[in-house]
Tab-separated table of C-alpha atoms and ligand atoms in Angstrom:
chain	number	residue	atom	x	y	z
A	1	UNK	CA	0.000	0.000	0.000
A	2	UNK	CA	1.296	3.059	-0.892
A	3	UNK	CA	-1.064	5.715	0.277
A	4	UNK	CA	-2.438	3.605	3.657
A	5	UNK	CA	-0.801	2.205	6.889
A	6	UNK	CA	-2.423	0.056	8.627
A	7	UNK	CA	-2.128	-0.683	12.845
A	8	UNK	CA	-4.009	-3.125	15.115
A	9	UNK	CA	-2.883	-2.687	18.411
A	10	UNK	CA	-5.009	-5.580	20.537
A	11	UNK	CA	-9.207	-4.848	19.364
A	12	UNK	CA	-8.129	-1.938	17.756
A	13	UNK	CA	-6.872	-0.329	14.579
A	14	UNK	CA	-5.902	2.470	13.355
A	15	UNK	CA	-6.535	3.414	9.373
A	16	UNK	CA	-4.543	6.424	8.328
A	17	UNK	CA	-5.062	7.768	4.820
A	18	UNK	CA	-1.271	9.669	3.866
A	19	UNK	CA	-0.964	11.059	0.686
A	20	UNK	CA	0.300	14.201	2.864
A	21	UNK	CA	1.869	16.172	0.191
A	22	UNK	CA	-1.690	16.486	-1.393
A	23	UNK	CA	-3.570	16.479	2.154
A	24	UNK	CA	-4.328	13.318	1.838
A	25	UNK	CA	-7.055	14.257	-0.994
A	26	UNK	CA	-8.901	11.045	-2.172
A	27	UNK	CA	-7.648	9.821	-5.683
A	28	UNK	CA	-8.298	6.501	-7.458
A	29	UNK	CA	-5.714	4.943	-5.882
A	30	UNK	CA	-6.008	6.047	-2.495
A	31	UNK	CA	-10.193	4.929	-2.816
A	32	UNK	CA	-8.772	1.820	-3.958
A	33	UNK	CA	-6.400	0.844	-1.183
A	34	UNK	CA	-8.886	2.036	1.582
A	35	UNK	CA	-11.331	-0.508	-0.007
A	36	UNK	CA	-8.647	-3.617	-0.023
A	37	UNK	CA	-7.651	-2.510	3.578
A	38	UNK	CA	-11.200	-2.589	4.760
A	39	UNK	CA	-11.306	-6.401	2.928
A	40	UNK	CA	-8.273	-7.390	5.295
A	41	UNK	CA	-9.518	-6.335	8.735
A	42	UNK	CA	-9.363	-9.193	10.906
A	43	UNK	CA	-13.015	-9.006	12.336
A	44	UNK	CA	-11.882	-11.780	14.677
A	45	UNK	CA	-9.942	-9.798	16.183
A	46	UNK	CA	-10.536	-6.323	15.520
A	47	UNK	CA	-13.719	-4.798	17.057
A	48	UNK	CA	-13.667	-0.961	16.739
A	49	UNK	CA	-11.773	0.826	14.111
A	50	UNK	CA	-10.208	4.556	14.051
A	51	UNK	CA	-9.752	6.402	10.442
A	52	UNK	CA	-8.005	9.511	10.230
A	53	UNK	CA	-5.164	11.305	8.012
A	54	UNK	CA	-1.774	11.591	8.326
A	55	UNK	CA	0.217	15.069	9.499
A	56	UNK	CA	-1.063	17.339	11.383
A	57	UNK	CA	-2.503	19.520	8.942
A	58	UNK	CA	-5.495	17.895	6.922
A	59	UNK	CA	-8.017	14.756	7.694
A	60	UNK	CA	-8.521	14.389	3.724
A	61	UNK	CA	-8.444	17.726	1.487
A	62	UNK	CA	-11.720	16.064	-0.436
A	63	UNK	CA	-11.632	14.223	-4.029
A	64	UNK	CA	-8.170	15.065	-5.863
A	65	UNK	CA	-8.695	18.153	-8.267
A	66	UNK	CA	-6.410	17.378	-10.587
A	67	UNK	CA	-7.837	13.722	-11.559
A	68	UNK	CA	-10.777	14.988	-11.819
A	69	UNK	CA	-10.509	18.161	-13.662
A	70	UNK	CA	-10.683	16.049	-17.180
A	71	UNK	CA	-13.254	13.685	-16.463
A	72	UNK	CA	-16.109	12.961	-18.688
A	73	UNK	CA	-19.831	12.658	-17.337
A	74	UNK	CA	-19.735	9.007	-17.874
A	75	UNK	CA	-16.121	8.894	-16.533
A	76	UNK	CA	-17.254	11.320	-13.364
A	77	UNK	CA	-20.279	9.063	-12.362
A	78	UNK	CA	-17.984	6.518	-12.120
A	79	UNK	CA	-15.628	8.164	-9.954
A	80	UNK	CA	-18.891	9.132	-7.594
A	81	UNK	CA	-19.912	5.365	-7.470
A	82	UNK	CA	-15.751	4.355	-6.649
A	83	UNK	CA	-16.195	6.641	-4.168
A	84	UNK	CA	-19.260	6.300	-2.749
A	85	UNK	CA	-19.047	2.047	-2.861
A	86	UNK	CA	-15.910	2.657	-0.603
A	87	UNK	CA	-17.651	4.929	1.749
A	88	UNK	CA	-21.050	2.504	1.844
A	89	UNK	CA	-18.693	-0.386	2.739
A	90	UNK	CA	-17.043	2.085	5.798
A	91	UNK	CA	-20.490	3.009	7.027
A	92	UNK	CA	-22.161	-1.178	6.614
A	93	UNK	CA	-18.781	-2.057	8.198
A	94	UNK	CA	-19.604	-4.667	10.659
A	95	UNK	CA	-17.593	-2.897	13.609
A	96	UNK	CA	-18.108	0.956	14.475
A	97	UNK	CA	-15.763	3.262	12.588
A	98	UNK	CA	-14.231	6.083	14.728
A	99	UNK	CA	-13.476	8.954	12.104
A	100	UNK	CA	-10.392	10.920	14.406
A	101	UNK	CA	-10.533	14.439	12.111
A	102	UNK	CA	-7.539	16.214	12.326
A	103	UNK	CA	-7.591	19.511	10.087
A	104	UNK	CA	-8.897	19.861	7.063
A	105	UNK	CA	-12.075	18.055	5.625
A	106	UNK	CA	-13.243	19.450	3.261
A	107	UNK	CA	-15.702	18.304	0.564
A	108	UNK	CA	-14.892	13.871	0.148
A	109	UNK	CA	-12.880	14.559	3.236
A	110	UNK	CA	-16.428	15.669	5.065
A	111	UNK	CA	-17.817	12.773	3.226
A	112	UNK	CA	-15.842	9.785	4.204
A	113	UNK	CA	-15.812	11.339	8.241
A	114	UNK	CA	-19.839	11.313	7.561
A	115	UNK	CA	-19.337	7.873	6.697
A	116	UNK	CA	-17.564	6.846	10.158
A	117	UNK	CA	-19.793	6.018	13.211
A	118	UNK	CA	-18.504	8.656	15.413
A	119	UNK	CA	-16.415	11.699	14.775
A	120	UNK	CA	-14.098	13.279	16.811
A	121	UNK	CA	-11.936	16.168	15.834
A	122	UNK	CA	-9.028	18.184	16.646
A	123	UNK	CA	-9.512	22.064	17.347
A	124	UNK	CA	-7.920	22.780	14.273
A	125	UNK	CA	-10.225	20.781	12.285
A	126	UNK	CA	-11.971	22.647	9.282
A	127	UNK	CA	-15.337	20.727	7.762
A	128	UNK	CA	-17.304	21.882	4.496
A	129	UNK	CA	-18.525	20.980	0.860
A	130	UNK	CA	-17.312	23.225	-1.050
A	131	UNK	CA	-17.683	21.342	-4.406
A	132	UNK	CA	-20.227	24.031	-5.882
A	133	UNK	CA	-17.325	26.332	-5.720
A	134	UNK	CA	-15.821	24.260	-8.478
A	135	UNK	CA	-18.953	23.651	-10.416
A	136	UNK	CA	-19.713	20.062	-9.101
A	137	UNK	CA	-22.071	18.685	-6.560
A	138	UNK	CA	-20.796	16.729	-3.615
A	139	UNK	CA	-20.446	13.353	-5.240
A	140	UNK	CA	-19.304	11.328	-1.882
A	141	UNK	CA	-22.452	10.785	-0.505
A	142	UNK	CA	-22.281	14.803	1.160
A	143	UNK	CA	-26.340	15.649	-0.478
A	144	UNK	CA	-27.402	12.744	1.531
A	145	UNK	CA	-25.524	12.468	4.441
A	146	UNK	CA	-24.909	15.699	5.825
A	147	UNK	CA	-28.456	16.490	5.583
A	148	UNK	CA	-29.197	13.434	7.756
A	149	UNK	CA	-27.068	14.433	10.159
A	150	UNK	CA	-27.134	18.244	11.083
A	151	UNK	CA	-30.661	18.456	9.426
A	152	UNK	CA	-31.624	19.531	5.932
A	153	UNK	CA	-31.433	23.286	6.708
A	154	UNK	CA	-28.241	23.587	7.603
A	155	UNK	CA	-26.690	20.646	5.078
A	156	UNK	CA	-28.472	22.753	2.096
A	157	UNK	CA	-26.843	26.322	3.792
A	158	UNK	CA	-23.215	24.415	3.888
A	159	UNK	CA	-23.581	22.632	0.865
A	160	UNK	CA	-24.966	25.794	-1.471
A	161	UNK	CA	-22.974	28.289	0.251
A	162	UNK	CA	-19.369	26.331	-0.139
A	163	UNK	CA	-18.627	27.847	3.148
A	164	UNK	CA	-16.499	25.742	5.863
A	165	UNK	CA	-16.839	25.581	9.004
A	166	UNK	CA	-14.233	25.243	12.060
A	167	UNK	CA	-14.515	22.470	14.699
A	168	UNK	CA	-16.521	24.937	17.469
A	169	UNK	CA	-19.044	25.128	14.471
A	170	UNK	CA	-19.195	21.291	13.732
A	171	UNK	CA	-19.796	20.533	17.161
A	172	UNK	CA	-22.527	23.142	17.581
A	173	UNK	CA	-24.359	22.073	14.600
A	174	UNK	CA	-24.062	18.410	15.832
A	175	UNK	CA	-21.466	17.270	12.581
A	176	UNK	CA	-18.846	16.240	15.723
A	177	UNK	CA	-18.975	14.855	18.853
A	178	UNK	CA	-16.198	16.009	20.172
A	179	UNK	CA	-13.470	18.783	19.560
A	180	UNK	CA	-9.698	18.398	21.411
A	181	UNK	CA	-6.955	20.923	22.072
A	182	UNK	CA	-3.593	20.927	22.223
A	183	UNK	CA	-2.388	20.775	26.108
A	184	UNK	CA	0.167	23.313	26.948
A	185	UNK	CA	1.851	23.736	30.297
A	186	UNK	CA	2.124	27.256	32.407
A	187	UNK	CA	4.027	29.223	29.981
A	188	UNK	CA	1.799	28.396	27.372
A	189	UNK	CA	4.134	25.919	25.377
A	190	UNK	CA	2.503	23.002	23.570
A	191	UNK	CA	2.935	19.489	25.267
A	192	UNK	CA	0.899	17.894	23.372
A	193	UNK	CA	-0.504	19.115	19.695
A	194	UNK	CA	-4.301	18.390	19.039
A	195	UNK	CA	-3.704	16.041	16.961
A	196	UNK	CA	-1.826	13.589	20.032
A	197	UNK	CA	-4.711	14.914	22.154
A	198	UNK	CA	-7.634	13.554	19.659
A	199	UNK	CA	-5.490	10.488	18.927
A	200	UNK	CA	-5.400	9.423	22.498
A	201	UNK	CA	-9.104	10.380	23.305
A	202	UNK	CA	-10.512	8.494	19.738
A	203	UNK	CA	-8.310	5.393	21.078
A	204	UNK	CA	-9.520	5.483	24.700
A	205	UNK	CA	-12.953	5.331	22.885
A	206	UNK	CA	-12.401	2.329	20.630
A	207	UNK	CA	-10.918	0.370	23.545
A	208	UNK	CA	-13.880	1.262	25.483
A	209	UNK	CA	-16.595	-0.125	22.436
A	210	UNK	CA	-13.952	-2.961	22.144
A	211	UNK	CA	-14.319	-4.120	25.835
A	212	UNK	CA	-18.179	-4.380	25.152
A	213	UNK	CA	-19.857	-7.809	23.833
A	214	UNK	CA	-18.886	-7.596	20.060
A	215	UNK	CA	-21.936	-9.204	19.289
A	216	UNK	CA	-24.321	-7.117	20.992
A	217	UNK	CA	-21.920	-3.688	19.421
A	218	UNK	CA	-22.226	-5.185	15.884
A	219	UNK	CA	-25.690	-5.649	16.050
A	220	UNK	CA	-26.306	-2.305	17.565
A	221	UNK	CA	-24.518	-0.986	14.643
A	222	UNK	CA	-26.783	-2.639	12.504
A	223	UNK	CA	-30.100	-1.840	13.696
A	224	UNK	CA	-29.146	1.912	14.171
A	225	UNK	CA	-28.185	1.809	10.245
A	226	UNK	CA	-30.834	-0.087	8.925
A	227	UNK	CA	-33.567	0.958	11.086
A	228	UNK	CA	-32.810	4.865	9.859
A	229	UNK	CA	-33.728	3.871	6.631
A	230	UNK	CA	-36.819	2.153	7.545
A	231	UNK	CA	-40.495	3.097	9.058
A	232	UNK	CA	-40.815	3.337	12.176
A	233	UNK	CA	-43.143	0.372	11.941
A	234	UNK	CA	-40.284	-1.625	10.029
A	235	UNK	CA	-37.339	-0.274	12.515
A	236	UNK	CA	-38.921	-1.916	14.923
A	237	UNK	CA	-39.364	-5.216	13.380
A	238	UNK	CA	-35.084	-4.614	12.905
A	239	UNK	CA	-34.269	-3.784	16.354
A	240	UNK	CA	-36.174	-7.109	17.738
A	241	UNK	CA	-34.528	-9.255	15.290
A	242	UNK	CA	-31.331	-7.757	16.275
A	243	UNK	CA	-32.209	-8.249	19.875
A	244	UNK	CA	-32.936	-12.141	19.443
A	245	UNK	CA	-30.059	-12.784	17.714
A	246	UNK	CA	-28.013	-11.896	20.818
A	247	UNK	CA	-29.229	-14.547	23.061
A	248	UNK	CA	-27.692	-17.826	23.578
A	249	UNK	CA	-24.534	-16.176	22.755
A	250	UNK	CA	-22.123	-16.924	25.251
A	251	UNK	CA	-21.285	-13.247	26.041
A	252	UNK	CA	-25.034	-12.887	27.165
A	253	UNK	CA	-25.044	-15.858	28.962
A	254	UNK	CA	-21.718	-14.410	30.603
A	255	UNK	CA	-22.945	-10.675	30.803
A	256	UNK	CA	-26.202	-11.532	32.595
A	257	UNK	CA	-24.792	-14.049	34.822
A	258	UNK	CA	-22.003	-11.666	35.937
A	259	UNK	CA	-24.346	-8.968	36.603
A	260	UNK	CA	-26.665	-11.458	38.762
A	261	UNK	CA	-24.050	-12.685	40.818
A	262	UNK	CA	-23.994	-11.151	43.863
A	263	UNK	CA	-20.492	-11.968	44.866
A	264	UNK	CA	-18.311	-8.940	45.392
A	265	UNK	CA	-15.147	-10.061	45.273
A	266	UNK	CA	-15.768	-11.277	41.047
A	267	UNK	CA	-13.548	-9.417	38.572
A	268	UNK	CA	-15.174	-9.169	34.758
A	269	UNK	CA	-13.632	-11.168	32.273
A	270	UNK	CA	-13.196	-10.081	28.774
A	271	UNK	CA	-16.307	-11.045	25.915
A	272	UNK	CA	-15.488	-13.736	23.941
A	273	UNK	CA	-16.714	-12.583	20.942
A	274	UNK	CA	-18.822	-16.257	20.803
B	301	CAA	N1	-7.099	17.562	-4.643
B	301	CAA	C1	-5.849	17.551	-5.111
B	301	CAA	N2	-4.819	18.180	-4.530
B	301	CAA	C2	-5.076	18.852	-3.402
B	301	CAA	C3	-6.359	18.913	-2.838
B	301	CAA	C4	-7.410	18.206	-3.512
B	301	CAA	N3	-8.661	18.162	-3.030
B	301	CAA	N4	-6.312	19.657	-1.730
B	301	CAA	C5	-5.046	20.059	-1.590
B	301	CAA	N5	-4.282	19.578	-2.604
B	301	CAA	C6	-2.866	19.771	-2.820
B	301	CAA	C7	-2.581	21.161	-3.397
B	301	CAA	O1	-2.803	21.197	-4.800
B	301	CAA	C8	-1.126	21.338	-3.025
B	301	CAA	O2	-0.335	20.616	-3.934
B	301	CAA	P1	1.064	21.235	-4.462
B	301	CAA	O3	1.908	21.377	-3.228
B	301	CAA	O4	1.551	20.199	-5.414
B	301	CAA	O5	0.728	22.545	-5.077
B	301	CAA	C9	-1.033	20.636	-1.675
B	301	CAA	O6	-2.167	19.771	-1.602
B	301	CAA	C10	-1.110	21.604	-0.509
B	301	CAA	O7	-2.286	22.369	-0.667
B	301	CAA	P2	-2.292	23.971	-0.621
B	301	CAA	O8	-0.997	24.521	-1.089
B	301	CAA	O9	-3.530	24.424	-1.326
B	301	CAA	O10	-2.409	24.200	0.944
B	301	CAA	P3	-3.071	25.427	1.695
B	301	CAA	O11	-2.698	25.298	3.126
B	301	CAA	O12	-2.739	26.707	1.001
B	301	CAA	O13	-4.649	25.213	1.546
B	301	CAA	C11	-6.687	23.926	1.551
B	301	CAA	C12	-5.269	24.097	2.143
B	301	CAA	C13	-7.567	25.116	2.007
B	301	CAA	C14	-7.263	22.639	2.103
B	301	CAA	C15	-6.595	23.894	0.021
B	301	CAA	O14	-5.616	22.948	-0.366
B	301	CAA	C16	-7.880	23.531	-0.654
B	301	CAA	O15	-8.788	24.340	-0.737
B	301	CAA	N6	-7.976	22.272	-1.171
B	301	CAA	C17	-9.109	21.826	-1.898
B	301	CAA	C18	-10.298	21.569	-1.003
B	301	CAA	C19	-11.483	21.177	-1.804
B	301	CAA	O16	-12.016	21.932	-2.595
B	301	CAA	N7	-11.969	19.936	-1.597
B	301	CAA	C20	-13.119	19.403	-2.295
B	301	CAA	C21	-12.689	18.660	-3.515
B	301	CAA	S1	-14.047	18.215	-4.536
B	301	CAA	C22	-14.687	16.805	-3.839
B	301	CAA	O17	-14.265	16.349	-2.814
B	301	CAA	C23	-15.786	16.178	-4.639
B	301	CAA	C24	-16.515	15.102	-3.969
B	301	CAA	O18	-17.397	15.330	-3.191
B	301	CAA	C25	-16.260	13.720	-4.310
């Protein structure tokens, strides 16, 4: 791989996207890799999963520019399905994604952290479409996602206006969870940057999802997704089916039993995954 590293430390990995002399902006190649990485994730081992870019400068600077400045209609389509099949496969993944944002994300960049479960992001982070600004539409999924998220007023006011947005404004609008500074000491020098700050926070997460029953996350996962697309009639039908499925799994039978006995002294081993 030339434009992704990959690192599993215990149940968790790390996926960082580093093309950084181009901010890690999505080409061909790049779309391609993430998608063969995604294939290789050990799911019997891995249970939550952190994306994020490389440097300290830029998550992903959207879509590369250049590629697609000579693209065809039938040739740009494509590139929007490449890009969106990648981005559908992050967001059915069968483990939560943690997107860790870390500057700039900015049109596919927004995209693909839309695409993640969670998103966390460094103060420095900067979030927007601004694809109109250079006569496209978002093509990463951003018209469908976004709205879903912050709410249709807002995603059509980002999204027509090209206008970014720092982290204070992502997290007011609901587009981050989370925003991290850098920690300085009493004279105001940097110990740690933001980006070592949101890295440590987005893995303290992960380990935290990854301690609980994988089952029971996964399918969690699952009926959240699938039941958003569905009536509320249907969701339910999802949720119950989802619920079912996690009995007479050995972590239930080992999370319930815990939790009933009444003997102090008993320290929690880890889910089996079974
Ligand atoms: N595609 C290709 N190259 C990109 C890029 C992108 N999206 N974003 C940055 N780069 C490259 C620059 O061309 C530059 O390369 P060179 O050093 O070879 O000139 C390098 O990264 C550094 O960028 P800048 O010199 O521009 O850095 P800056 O600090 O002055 O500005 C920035 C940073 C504001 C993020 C600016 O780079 C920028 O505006 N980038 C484009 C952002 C953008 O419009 N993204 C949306 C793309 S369209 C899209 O994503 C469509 C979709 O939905 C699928």
């Amino acid at each position: 791989m030339e434009f992704i590293q990959y690192e599993q430390k215990g149940a968790v990995a790390t996926i960082t996207i580093a093309r950084e002399k181009a901010l890690n902006a999505l080409n061909s190649q790049v779309l391609d890799e993430l998608d063969a990485t995604l294939d290789q994730v050990d799911l019997g081992e891995v249970r939550c999963l952190i994306l994020t870019g490389a440097g300290e400068k830029s998550f992903v600077a959207g879509a590369d520019i250049g590629e697609m400045s000579t693209l065809t209609k039938e040739q740009g389509e494509a590139f929007g399905k490449k890009g969106n099949d990648v981005f559908r496969k992050l967001e059915t993944f069968p483990i939560p994604v943690i997107a860790a944002v870390n500057g700039f994300a900015l049109g596919g960049g927004c995209e693909i952290a839309m695409s993640c479960d969670i998103r966390l992001c460094s103060e420095t982070a900067v979030f927007g479409q601004p694809e109109v600004g250079l006569g496209i539409t978002p093509g990463f999924g951003g018209t469908q996602r976004l709205a879903r998220i912050v709410g249709v007023g807002m995603a059509k006011q980002m999204i027509y206006s090209a206008r970014n947005i720092k982290a204070p404004e992502a997290y007011r609008i609901g587009l981050v969870n989370e925003v991290y500074a850098a920690e300085t000491d009493a004279e105001g020098n940097v110990v740690k940057s933001a980006k070592e700050v949101l890295m440590a926070a987005a893995e303290k997460l992960a380990s935290t999802i990854a301690k609980n029953a994988p089952i029971a996350v996964r399918n969690c996962k699952k009926a959240i997704n699938d039941g958003l697309d569905a009536s509320m009639d249907d969701a339910i039908v999802i949720e119950e089916k989802l619920f079912g499925d996690c009995f007479e799994t050995e972590d239930q039978r080992y999370g319930m039993e815990f939790f009933l006995d009444k003997n102090k002294e008993k320290v929690k081993a880890p889910f089996k995954n079974a």
